Coordinates of C-alpha atoms in Angstrom, one line a residue:
X1 CA -63.3 112.9 209.7
X2 CA -63.4 109.9 207.4
X3 CA -61.9 110.3 203.7
X4 CA -65.3 108.9 202.3
X5 CA -66.9 112.2 203.6
X6 CA -65.1 114.4 201.3
X7 CA -66.7 114.9 197.9
X8 CA -65.4 112.8 195.2
X9 CA -63.6 110.4 197.6
X10 CA -64.9 106.7 197.1
X11 CA -63.4 103.4 198.1
X12 CA -61.1 103.1 195.6
X13 CA -59.7 106.6 196.0
X14 CA -59.7 106.4 199.7
X15 CA -57.6 103.0 199.2
X16 CA -55.4 104.9 197.0
X17 CA -54.7 107.7 199.4
X18 CA -54.4 105.7 202.5
X19 CA -51.9 103.2 200.7
X20 CA -49.6 106.0 199.5
X21 CA -49.9 108.6 202.1
X22 CA -51.9 107.0 205.2
X23 CA -55.2 108.5 206.5
X24 CA -53.9 111.5 208.4
X25 CA -51.5 112.6 205.7
X26 CA -54.3 112.4 203.0
X27 CA -56.9 114.5 205.1
X28 CA -54.2 117.1 205.7
X29 CA -53.4 117.2 202.0
X30 CA -57.2 117.5 201.3
X31 CA -57.8 120.4 204.1
X32 CA -54.7 122.2 202.7
X33 CA -55.7 122.1 199.1
X34 CA -52.2 120.3 198.4
X35 CA -53.0 119.3 194.5
X36 CA -49.3 118.1 194.3
X37 CA -49.6 115.8 197.2
X38 CA -52.7 113.8 195.8
X39 CA -51.1 113.8 192.6
X40 CA -48.1 112.2 193.7
X41 CA -50.3 109.5 195.5
X42 CA -51.6 108.6 192.0
X43 CA -54.9 110.8 191.5
X44 CA -55.0 112.5 188.4
X45 CA -54.5 116.2 188.5
X46 CA -58.0 117.1 187.2
X47 CA -59.5 114.9 189.6
X48 CA -57.4 116.1 192.7
X49 CA -58.2 119.5 191.6
X50 CA -62.1 118.8 191.6
X51 CA -61.9 117.1 195.0
X52 CA -60.3 120.2 196.5
X53 CA -62.4 122.5 195.0
X54 CA -65.4 120.9 196.6
X55 CA -63.4 120.7 199.9
X56 CA -61.8 124.0 200.3
X57 CA -64.7 126.0 198.6
X58 CA -67.5 124.5 200.0
X59 CA -71.1 125.7 198.7
X60 CA -69.3 128.2 196.4
X61 CA -68.8 125.9 193.5
X62 CA -72.7 125.4 193.4
X63 CA -72.9 129.1 192.1
X64 CA -72.1 127.7 188.7
X65 CA -75.3 126.4 187.5
X66 CA -74.5 125.6 184.0
X67 CA -71.4 123.7 181.9
X68 CA -71.1 127.0 180.3
X69 CA -70.6 128.7 183.7
X70 CA -68.2 126.2 184.8
X71 CA -66.3 126.4 181.5
X72 CA -66.0 130.1 181.9
X73 CA -64.7 129.6 185.5
X74 CA -62.0 127.4 184.5
X75 CA -61.0 129.8 181.6
X76 CA -60.5 132.4 184.0
X77 CA -58.4 130.0 186.5
X78 CA -56.2 129.2 183.4
X79 CA -55.5 132.9 182.7
X80 CA -54.6 133.5 186.1
X81 CA -52.6 130.4 186.4
X82 CA -50.3 131.8 183.6
X83 CA -49.1 134.4 186.3
X84 CA -48.4 132.1 189.0
X85 CA -44.8 132.4 190.6
X86 CA -44.6 128.7 191.8
X87 CA -46.3 125.5 191.0
X88 CA -48.0 125.6 194.2
X89 CA -49.4 128.7 193.9
X90 CA -50.8 127.7 190.3
X91 CA -52.2 124.7 192.3
X92 CA -53.9 127.0 194.8
X93 CA -55.2 129.2 192.3
X94 CA -56.8 126.3 190.3
X95 CA -58.7 125.2 193.5
X96 CA -60.2 128.8 194.1
X97 CA -63.8 128.8 194.0
X98 CA -66.8 131.4 194.3
X99 CA -67.1 132.4 197.9
X100 CA -70.4 132.6 199.8
X101 CA -70.0 135.7 201.9
X102 CA -69.1 139.4 201.3
X103 CA -66.6 139.3 204.3
X104 CA -64.5 136.4 202.3
X105 CA -64.8 138.3 199.3
X106 CA -63.5 141.7 200.7
X107 CA -61.0 140.0 202.7
X108 CA -59.2 138.4 199.6
X109 CA -59.7 141.4 197.7
X110 CA -57.7 143.2 200.5
X111 CA -54.9 140.8 200.1
X112 CA -54.8 140.8 196.3
X113 CA -54.9 144.4 195.8
X114 CA -52.4 145.1 198.8
X115 CA -50.1 142.6 196.5
X116 CA -50.8 144.3 193.5
X117 CA -50.0 147.8 194.7
X118 CA -46.8 146.6 196.5
X119 CA -45.6 144.8 193.1
X120 CA -46.4 147.9 191.3
X121 CA -43.9 150.1 193.1
X122 CA -41.1 147.8 193.2
X123 CA -38.1 148.6 191.0
X124 CA -37.5 146.3 188.3
X125 CA -34.4 144.9 189.8
X126 CA -36.4 144.1 193.0
X127 CA -39.1 142.4 191.0
X128 CA -36.5 140.1 189.2
X129 CA -34.8 139.1 192.5
X130 CA -38.3 138.3 194.0
X131 CA -39.1 136.2 190.9
X132 CA -35.6 134.6 190.8
X133 CA -36.0 133.5 194.7
X134 CA -39.6 131.9 194.0
X135 CA -38.1 130.1 191.1
X136 CA -35.4 128.5 193.3
X137 CA -38.2 127.7 195.8
X138 CA -40.0 126.1 193.1
X139 CA -37.3 124.0 191.7
X140 CA -36.5 122.7 195.2
X141 CA -40.0 121.2 195.5
X142 CA -41.2 124.1 198.0
X143 CA -39.1 122.5 201.2
X144 CA -38.7 124.2 204.4
X145 CA -35.2 124.9 203.5
X146 CA -36.5 126.4 200.3
X147 CA -38.9 128.5 202.0
X148 CA -36.4 129.9 204.5
X149 CA -33.9 130.7 201.7
X150 CA -36.6 132.4 199.9
X151 CA -37.8 134.3 203.0
X152 CA -34.1 135.6 203.3
X153 CA -33.9 136.4 199.5
X154 CA -37.0 138.7 200.0
X155 CA -35.5 140.1 203.1
X156 CA -32.2 140.7 201.0
X157 CA -34.3 142.4 198.2
X158 CA -35.7 144.9 200.8
X159 CA -39.4 144.2 200.0
X160 CA -41.3 144.9 203.3
X161 CA -44.9 146.4 202.2
X162 CA -48.3 144.8 201.6
X163 CA -48.1 141.0 201.5
X164 CA -44.2 141.1 202.4
X165 CA -44.6 142.4 205.8
X166 CA -45.2 139.1 207.1
X167 CA -41.5 138.1 206.0
X168 CA -40.2 141.7 207.0
X169 CA -41.2 140.9 210.3
X170 CA -39.2 137.6 210.7
X171 CA -35.8 137.8 212.5
X172 CA -33.2 137.7 209.8
X173 CA -30.5 136.2 212.0
X174 CA -32.7 133.3 213.2
X175 CA -33.8 132.3 209.7
X176 CA -29.8 132.2 208.7
X177 CA -29.2 129.9 211.3
X178 CA -32.3 127.8 210.3
X179 CA -31.1 127.8 206.5
X180 CA -27.8 126.6 207.4
X181 CA -29.0 124.0 209.8
X182 CA -31.8 122.8 207.3
X183 CA -29.0 122.7 204.6
X184 CA -26.8 120.5 206.8
X185 CA -29.5 117.4 206.2
X186 CA -30.1 115.3 203.1
X187 CA -33.9 115.4 203.7
X188 CA -36.3 118.1 204.5
X189 CA -37.1 119.4 208.0
X190 CA -33.7 118.5 209.5
X191 CA -34.0 114.7 208.5
X192 CA -31.8 112.3 207.1
X193 CA -28.0 111.8 207.1
X194 CA -25.5 114.9 207.2
X195 CA -24.4 116.2 204.1
X196 CA -20.9 117.1 203.0
X197 CA -20.0 120.5 204.5
X198 CA -22.3 120.2 207.4
X199 CA -19.0 119.5 209.6
X200 CA -15.4 119.4 208.9
X201 CA -14.5 116.8 211.1
X202 CA -17.4 114.5 209.9
X203 CA -16.0 115.2 206.5
X204 CA -12.5 114.4 207.5
X205 CA -13.8 110.8 209.1
X206 CA -15.7 110.3 205.9
X207 CA -12.9 110.9 203.7
X208 CA -10.7 108.6 205.8
X209 CA -13.2 105.7 205.8
X210 CA -13.5 106.1 201.9
X211 CA -9.8 105.9 201.5
X212 CA -9.7 102.8 203.8
X213 CA -12.2 101.1 202.1
X214 CA -10.6 101.4 198.6
X215 CA -7.1 100.0 200.2
X216 CA -9.1 97.3 201.6
X217 CA -10.6 96.5 198.3
X218 CA -7.1 96.5 196.6
X219 CA -4.9 95.0 199.5
X220 CA -2.9 92.7 197.3
X221 CA -1.9 95.4 195.1
X222 CA -0.8 97.7 198.0
X223 CA 1.4 94.8 199.3
X224 CA 3.1 94.4 195.9
X225 CA 3.7 98.1 195.9
X226 CA 5.1 98.3 199.3
X227 CA 7.6 95.3 198.2
X228 CA 8.5 96.9 194.9
X229 CA 9.7 100.0 197.0
X230 CA 12.5 97.8 198.6
X231 CA 10.9 96.7 201.8
X232 CA 12.4 93.7 203.0
X233 CA 11.7 92.7 206.4
X234 CA 8.7 92.7 208.9
X235 CA 9.7 95.8 210.7
X236 CA 10.3 97.9 207.3
X237 CA 6.8 96.5 205.8
X238 CA 5.3 97.8 209.3
X239 CA 6.7 101.1 209.2
X240 CA 6.1 101.5 205.3
X241 CA 2.5 100.5 205.8
X242 CA 2.0 102.9 208.6
X243 CA 3.6 105.8 206.4
X244 CA 1.4 105.1 203.6
X245 CA -1.8 105.0 205.7
X246 CA -0.9 108.5 207.4
X247 CA 0.0 110.1 203.9
X248 CA -3.1 108.8 202.2
X249 CA -5.6 109.3 204.7
X250 CA -6.6 111.3 207.5
X251 CA -6.2 109.1 210.3
X252 CA -4.1 109.7 213.3
X253 CA -0.6 107.8 214.2
X254 CA -2.3 106.6 217.1
X255 CA -5.3 105.1 215.4
X256 CA -3.0 103.3 213.0
X257 CA -1.0 101.7 215.6
X258 CA -4.0 100.7 217.5
X259 CA -5.4 99.1 214.7
X260 CA -2.1 96.9 213.6
X261 CA -2.4 93.4 215.0
X262 CA 0.2 91.5 217.1
X263 CA -0.4 88.2 216.0
X264 CA -0.5 88.4 212.2
X265 CA 0.7 85.4 210.3
X266 CA 1.7 87.3 207.0
X267 CA 1.6 90.5 205.2
X268 CA -1.7 89.8 203.8
X269 CA -3.2 88.9 207.3
X270 CA -1.3 92.1 208.8
X271 CA -2.8 94.5 205.9
X272 CA -6.3 93.3 206.0
X273 CA -6.9 93.0 209.7
X274 CA -5.2 96.7 210.2
X275 CA -7.6 97.9 207.4
X276 CA -10.8 96.1 208.8
X277 CA -10.2 97.3 212.1
X278 CA -9.7 101.0 210.9
X279 CA -12.9 100.7 209.0
X280 CA -14.7 99.6 212.3
X281 CA -13.2 102.4 214.4
X282 CA -13.9 105.2 211.7
X283 CA -17.4 104.0 211.2
X284 CA -18.1 104.1 214.9
X285 CA -16.4 107.6 214.8
X286 CA -18.4 108.9 211.9
X287 CA -21.8 107.5 213.6
X288 CA -20.8 109.3 217.1
X289 CA -19.7 112.5 215.5
X290 CA -22.9 112.6 213.0
X291 CA -25.2 112.2 216.1
X292 CA -23.4 114.6 218.2
X293 CA -23.7 117.2 215.2
X294 CA -27.0 116.4 214.1
X295 CA -28.3 116.8 217.8
X296 CA -26.7 120.2 217.8
X297 CA -28.4 121.1 214.5
X298 CA -31.8 119.8 215.3
X299 CA -31.8 121.9 218.6
X300 CA -31.1 124.9 216.7
X301 CA -34.0 124.1 214.4
X302 CA -36.0 123.3 217.6
X303 CA -35.3 127.1 218.8
X304 CA -36.1 128.3 215.3
X305 CA -39.1 125.9 214.5
X306 CA -41.6 129.2 215.0
X307 CA -39.7 131.4 212.8
X308 CA -39.4 128.4 210.1
X309 CA -43.1 127.8 210.5
X310 CA -44.0 131.3 209.8
X311 CA -41.4 131.6 206.7
X312 CA -43.1 128.5 205.4
X313 CA -46.8 130.0 205.7
X314 CA -45.4 133.4 204.7
X315 CA -43.6 132.3 201.6
X316 CA -46.5 130.2 200.5
X317 CA -49.3 133.0 201.1
X318 CA -47.0 135.6 199.3
X319 CA -46.7 133.3 196.4
X320 CA -50.6 133.2 196.0
X321 CA -51.2 136.7 196.5
X322 CA -48.5 137.8 194.2
X323 CA -49.6 135.5 191.5
X324 CA -53.1 137.0 191.5
X325 CA -51.4 140.4 191.9
X326 CA -49.4 140.0 188.7
X327 CA -52.9 138.8 187.0
X328 CA -54.5 141.6 188.2
X329 CA -51.8 144.2 186.9
X330 CA -51.5 142.3 183.8
X331 CA -55.1 143.1 182.9
X332 CA -55.4 146.4 184.9
X333 CA -58.2 144.9 187.0
X334 CA -59.7 147.1 189.9
X335 CA -61.8 146.4 192.8
X336 CA -65.3 146.0 192.3
X337 CA -68.0 147.5 194.6
X338 CA -70.7 144.9 195.9
X339 CA -74.2 145.8 196.1
X340 CA -76.5 144.0 198.5
X341 CA -79.8 144.1 200.3
X342 CA -82.9 144.8 198.4
X343 CA -80.9 146.6 195.6
X344 CA -79.2 144.1 192.8
X345 CA -77.1 145.2 190.1
X346 CA -74.4 144.4 187.7
X347 CA -72.7 147.3 186.2
X348 CA -69.2 147.7 184.3
X349 CA -67.3 150.9 183.3
X350 CA -64.7 150.5 180.6
X351 CA -65.0 146.4 181.1
X352 CA -62.6 144.4 178.8
X353 CA -63.1 140.8 177.9
X354 CA -60.0 139.0 179.1
X355 CA -60.3 136.5 176.5
X356 CA -59.6 139.1 173.8
X357 CA -57.2 141.3 175.6
X358 CA -53.5 140.6 175.8
X359 CA -51.9 141.0 179.3
X360 CA -49.2 143.6 180.0
X361 CA -46.0 142.2 181.4
X362 CA -44.4 143.0 184.9
X363 CA -43.3 146.4 183.4
X364 CA -46.4 148.0 184.1
X365 CA -48.1 148.5 180.7
X366 CA -51.3 150.1 181.4
X367 CA -54.4 148.2 179.7
X368 CA -57.2 151.1 180.1
X369 CA -57.2 151.9 176.5
X370 CA -58.8 148.3 176.1
X371 CA -55.3 146.5 175.4
X372 CA -54.5 144.7 172.4
X373 CA -56.0 141.8 170.9
X374 CA -54.0 138.5 169.6
X375 CA -53.8 140.1 166.2
X376 CA -52.8 143.5 167.6
X377 CA -56.0 145.0 166.9
X378 CA -57.4 147.3 170.0
X379 CA -59.9 145.9 172.2
X380 CA -62.7 148.2 172.6
X381 CA -64.0 148.5 176.2
X382 CA -67.6 148.5 177.0
X383 CA -70.1 150.1 179.7
X384 CA -73.2 148.2 180.7
X385 CA -75.8 148.0 183.5
X386 CA -78.6 146.1 184.9
X387 CA -80.6 146.7 188.1
X388 CA -80.1 149.6 190.6
X389 CA -76.8 150.7 189.5
X390 CA -74.7 153.7 190.0
X391 CA -73.6 154.9 186.5
X392 CA -73.6 158.5 185.6
X393 CA -73.7 160.6 182.6
X394 CA -69.9 160.9 182.7
X395 CA -69.7 157.0 182.8
X396 CA -72.1 156.9 179.7
X397 CA -69.8 159.4 177.9
X398 CA -66.9 157.1 178.7
X399 CA -68.4 154.2 177.4
X400 CA -69.4 156.2 174.2
X401 CA -65.7 157.1 173.2
X402 CA -65.4 153.9 171.1
X403 CA -62.4 153.4 169.3
X404 CA -61.2 154.9 166.1
X405 CA -62.4 157.7 164.1
X406 CA -66.3 157.7 163.7
X407 CA -66.9 154.5 165.9
X408 CA -69.4 155.2 168.5
X409 CA -70.0 158.8 167.6
X410 CA -73.4 158.4 165.9
X411 CA -71.5 159.9 162.6
X412 CA -71.5 158.2 159.1
X413 CA -68.6 156.2 158.2
X414 CA -67.8 156.4 154.7
X415 CA -64.9 153.7 153.3
X416 CA -62.8 154.1 150.2
X417 CA -65.2 151.8 148.7
X418 CA -68.3 154.4 149.3
X419 CA -69.6 151.7 151.8
X420 CA -71.0 153.1 155.0
X421 CA -74.3 154.0 157.0
X422 CA -75.6 157.0 158.6
X423 CA -76.1 156.1 162.3
X424 CA -77.9 159.5 163.3
X425 CA -81.4 159.1 164.0
X426 CA -83.6 157.1 166.5
X427 CA -80.8 154.2 166.5
X428 CA -77.9 156.4 166.9
X429 CA -76.9 159.4 168.7
X430 CA -80.4 160.1 170.1
X431 CA -80.5 156.7 171.9
X432 CA -80.3 156.8 175.6
X433 CA -76.8 156.9 176.6
X434 CA -77.3 156.1 180.2
X435 CA -78.9 152.4 180.8
X436 CA -82.2 152.3 182.7
X437 CA -82.3 150.3 185.9
X438 CA -84.1 147.2 184.6
X439 CA -83.0 144.2 185.8
X440 CA -83.3 142.3 182.5
X441 CA -82.2 143.2 179.0
X442 CA -82.6 141.8 175.6
X443 CA -79.6 142.4 173.6
X444 CA -79.8 142.6 170.0
X445 CA -77.9 143.8 167.0
X446 CA -75.3 143.1 164.2
X447 CA -73.9 139.7 163.2
X448 CA -70.4 139.5 164.5
X449 CA -71.2 142.5 166.7
X450 CA -69.8 141.4 170.0
X451 CA -72.9 140.5 171.9
X452 CA -71.7 137.2 173.0
X453 CA -68.3 138.8 174.0
X454 CA -70.4 141.0 176.2
X455 CA -72.3 138.3 177.9
X456 CA -68.5 136.7 178.4
X457 CA -67.3 139.8 179.7
X458 CA -70.4 140.2 182.4
X459 CA -69.8 136.6 183.5
X460 CA -66.1 137.2 183.8
X461 CA -66.7 140.1 186.1
X462 CA -69.4 138.6 188.3
X463 CA -67.0 135.4 188.6
X464 CA -64.0 137.3 189.5
X465 CA -65.8 139.1 192.1
X466 CA -67.6 136.3 193.6
X467 CA -64.0 134.8 193.9
X468 CA -62.8 137.9 195.7
X469 CA -60.7 139.2 192.8
X470 CA -60.2 142.2 190.9
X471 CA -62.2 142.7 187.7
X472 CA -61.2 143.9 184.3
X473 CA -62.9 147.3 184.4
X474 CA -62.6 150.8 185.4
X475 CA -65.4 150.5 187.8
X476 CA -67.8 147.7 188.7
X477 CA -70.8 147.0 190.8
X478 CA -71.6 143.5 191.4
X479 CA -74.3 141.9 193.3
X480 CA -73.4 138.3 194.7
X481 CA -75.6 135.6 193.4
X482 CA -76.3 132.4 194.4
X483 CA -76.8 130.9 190.8
X484 CA -74.8 131.9 187.5
X485 CA -76.6 130.7 184.4
X486 CA -74.3 131.3 181.4
X487 CA -75.6 129.5 178.3
X488 CA -73.5 130.0 175.2
X489 CA -75.0 129.7 171.6
X490 CA -75.5 125.7 170.7
X491 CA -76.6 125.3 167.0
X492 CA -78.7 122.2 167.0
X493 CA -82.5 121.7 166.8
X494 CA -82.1 118.4 168.6
X495 CA -85.1 117.8 171.0
X496 CA -82.7 116.3 173.8
X497 CA -80.3 119.6 173.4
X498 CA -83.6 121.7 173.9
X499 CA -84.7 119.6 177.0
X500 CA -81.3 119.7 178.6
X501 CA -80.9 123.2 178.4
X502 CA -84.3 124.1 179.8
X503 CA -83.4 121.7 182.6
X504 CA -80.0 123.6 183.3
X505 CA -81.5 127.1 183.0
X506 CA -85.2 127.0 184.6
X507 CA -84.2 125.3 187.9
X508 CA -81.9 128.2 189.2
X509 CA -84.6 130.6 188.6
X510 CA -87.2 128.3 190.3
X511 CA -85.3 127.9 193.6
X512 CA -84.4 130.2 196.1
X513 CA -81.4 132.6 196.0
X514 CA -80.5 135.5 193.6
X515 CA -79.9 134.6 190.0
X516 CA -77.8 136.1 187.1
X517 CA -79.1 134.9 183.5
X518 CA -76.7 135.3 180.8
X519 CA -78.3 133.5 177.7
X520 CA -77.0 133.6 174.1
X521 CA -79.2 133.1 171.1
X522 CA -81.6 130.7 172.7
X523 CA -83.4 130.5 169.5
X524 CA -80.4 128.4 168.0
X525 CA -81.6 125.2 169.8
X526 CA -85.2 125.2 168.4
X527 CA -87.3 126.6 165.5
X528 CA -88.0 130.3 165.6
X529 CA -91.6 130.4 166.4
X530 CA -91.4 128.1 169.3
X531 CA -88.0 129.8 170.3
X532 CA -89.7 133.1 170.5
X533 CA -92.4 131.9 172.7
X534 CA -89.9 129.9 175.0
X535 CA -87.4 133.0 175.2
X536 CA -90.3 135.5 176.1
X537 CA -91.4 133.1 178.9
X538 CA -87.6 133.0 180.2
X539 CA -87.4 136.7 180.3
X540 CA -91.0 136.9 181.9
X541 CA -89.6 134.1 184.5
X542 CA -86.4 136.2 185.0
X543 CA -88.4 139.4 185.9
X544 CA -91.1 137.6 188.3
X545 CA -88.1 135.8 189.9
X546 CA -86.3 139.3 190.6
X547 CA -83.4 137.9 188.8
X548 CA -81.1 139.8 186.7
X549 CA -80.4 138.9 183.1
X550 CA -79.2 139.5 179.5
X551 CA -80.6 137.4 176.8
X552 CA -79.0 137.9 173.3
X553 CA -81.3 137.4 170.4
X554 CA -82.2 138.3 167.0
X555 CA -85.9 137.9 167.5
X556 CA -86.6 141.0 169.5
X557 CA -89.6 142.0 167.4
X558 CA -91.4 138.5 168.1
X559 CA -90.8 139.2 172.0
X560 CA -93.0 142.1 172.2
X561 CA -94.5 143.1 174.3
X562 CA -91.9 142.6 177.0
X563 CA -92.6 143.0 180.8
X564 CA -92.0 146.7 181.6
X565 CA -89.1 145.6 183.8
X566 CA -87.2 144.5 180.9
X567 CA -85.6 146.7 178.2
X568 CA -84.3 146.1 174.6
X569 CA -80.6 147.4 173.9
X570 CA -78.8 147.2 170.4
X571 CA -75.3 147.0 169.2
X572 CA -74.7 148.4 165.6
X573 CA -72.5 148.0 162.6
X574 CA -71.3 151.1 161.2
X575 CA -69.9 150.3 157.9
X576 CA -67.0 148.5 156.1
X577 CA -63.4 149.7 156.1
X578 CA -61.2 150.2 153.2
X579 CA -60.2 146.5 153.7
X580 CA -63.8 145.3 153.6
X581 CA -63.6 144.7 157.5
X582 CA -66.9 145.1 159.3
X583 CA -66.7 148.3 161.6
X584 CA -68.8 147.6 164.9
X585 CA -69.5 150.2 167.6
X586 CA -69.4 147.4 170.3
X587 CA -70.6 149.6 172.9
X588 CA -74.5 149.2 173.1
X589 CA -77.2 151.8 172.8
X590 CA -79.5 151.2 175.3
X591 CA -83.3 151.2 174.8
X592 CA -82.6 150.7 171.0
X593 CA -83.3 147.8 169.0
X594 CA -80.1 146.6 167.1
X595 CA -80.1 145.5 163.6
X596 CA -78.5 143.0 161.8
X597 CA -76.5 144.0 158.8
X598 CA -76.4 141.3 156.2
X599 CA -76.1 143.9 153.6
X600 CA -72.5 144.5 154.9
X601 CA -71.7 140.9 155.0
X602 CA -73.0 140.4 151.4
X603 CA -71.2 143.4 150.2
X604 CA -67.9 142.0 151.5
X605 CA -68.6 138.7 149.8
X606 CA -69.2 140.5 146.5
X607 CA -66.4 142.4 146.6
X608 CA -63.9 139.6 147.8
X609 CA -65.3 137.0 145.5
X610 CA -62.6 135.9 142.8
X611 CA -64.8 133.3 141.0
X612 CA -67.3 134.9 138.6
X613 CA -69.9 132.3 139.4
X614 CA -69.6 133.0 143.1
X615 CA -69.6 136.5 142.7
X616 CA -72.9 136.1 140.8
X617 CA -74.6 134.1 143.3
X618 CA -73.7 136.7 145.9
X619 CA -74.8 139.5 143.6
X620 CA -78.2 137.8 143.7
X621 CA -78.1 137.8 147.5
X622 CA -77.3 141.4 147.4
X623 CA -80.0 142.4 145.0
X624 CA -82.4 140.5 147.3
X625 CA -81.5 142.5 150.4
X626 CA -82.1 145.5 148.2
X627 CA -79.8 147.8 150.3
X628 CA -78.5 151.0 148.5
X629 CA -75.1 150.2 150.5
X630 CA -75.1 147.0 148.5
X631 CA -75.4 148.4 145.4
X632 CA -72.9 150.9 145.6
X633 CA -70.5 148.0 146.7
X634 CA -71.7 146.2 143.4
X635 CA -70.9 149.0 141.4
X636 CA -67.6 149.2 142.6
X637 CA -67.0 145.8 142.1
X638 CA -68.3 145.5 138.6
X639 CA -66.3 148.7 138.0
X640 CA -62.9 147.0 139.1
X641 CA -63.5 144.2 136.7

């Protein structure tokens, strides 16, 4: 295969890779997904990653139909990379892409969940030993020697279940022999010169050569030193020089006497000639000994080659699966159920947004209560569904549990300032607790009510499942899709923005294959009247194409009548806390139109206004809203002056 046939490799990139790596090595780096190798060759890591995603992921990357979908995908990979145990594992995570077959998804899930379960059962000391082994592996640039020594460390730690089984099957004695042999060479893979400690005789010869070279460099000083010791004639000088060589070097008396010339003209000639001969003899002896020892060690490596290759592959694969397992444990991720055939569904029970939830550490902290956000606030999980889902009444009750007193219960919340709202009635407890099986929903509700977060959560669940990874929910059903259209809110009335948005969200619906539409406040990119018409058309097109979709909007009333295959869901704000923070039940209420809550926002602005003029302006807005809740807040604010 030619390098130019890989996506993103043009003439200039090909020239760089061939120049630095050679054609075969460059192709091997691309096929194996080796970001580090391509980066070392001179490619920017981002470009190398993009090339490898296409090369190793194939058509799966085409699932990401919009720039926002691609951004969400990259954000997920960044979160997973934080739990990588090696740089190589981090690079391999970065090139993971959505998979194109359920078999591939299930296979990767099997590996990751097996690693998760094995890691979860390890004692703290064993976990630390494994992580320390991989840290050393990383520090040694993931060489063959480092891989073999890491495999030995894993054997020593006694980990032998799940992904560690491949290492547990290796012969310890063979790996020990291989590690000793590999450590004897300066370069990886049994190449290069032998290092000190590889062979005692070789070390002795090298030490002797070093001493002789030092003497040769300081021959005149040596002669003066011998003369200062009282040497007078040639015989005494010869004997003193011989004794000095034997005491200062590891050469034998026979080597010294054979090196001494018989025709030297003076002391300088005698010493210099002897040392030059010794240098030559020792160099030849070193080369001969090194060749002999290296041959023996390379023979040992050849005998252990299968075990070495298995160790390299096993250690590398374990690093990847262990990294993903730690990510899954940190966010308490579970196995999704795939729904295929004529049925299509996306459903989650107690799903958590990974961007908001704080990860647990390796100490097995349970995240099922939703976890904590960066500010320490509890993250409320949500239950939601589209299509032919399998949610039950029990799931609906779980989803309505909410967080804190009065949230999600359909009761009235009264704060210390008297601000609250009665949620009983048509938009509260009487709303359907179990979502219908419509494939399309229009999500409405409170400002800052978590509608966008719900879209992001659904997007995260579908992306992770499509990559064959566990998802952050108690349970989830996912139909793999060919196109994921995720569109965040972009506030601009620019005609170019509207055109580019339509060009990105409509073609996936018009093409063959299954599509998931997650569209946030489409009305933000054009005037409300036109936005309602266009959004109604998008909802209708989504229904007609048998796609799945959630459309967030504040224009629900303007979309009527919706197709019967679509429903309207709502998220409700339920009041203000004593600290005047907005209390929101983030769990949507199904078949119920949510309501924006400007009265709560204005109430908070009035109560928090320090400047008298500003407060007067906010009071005017509050009176314009005309809600009793605002009036009570205004009364409290005036009373406190």
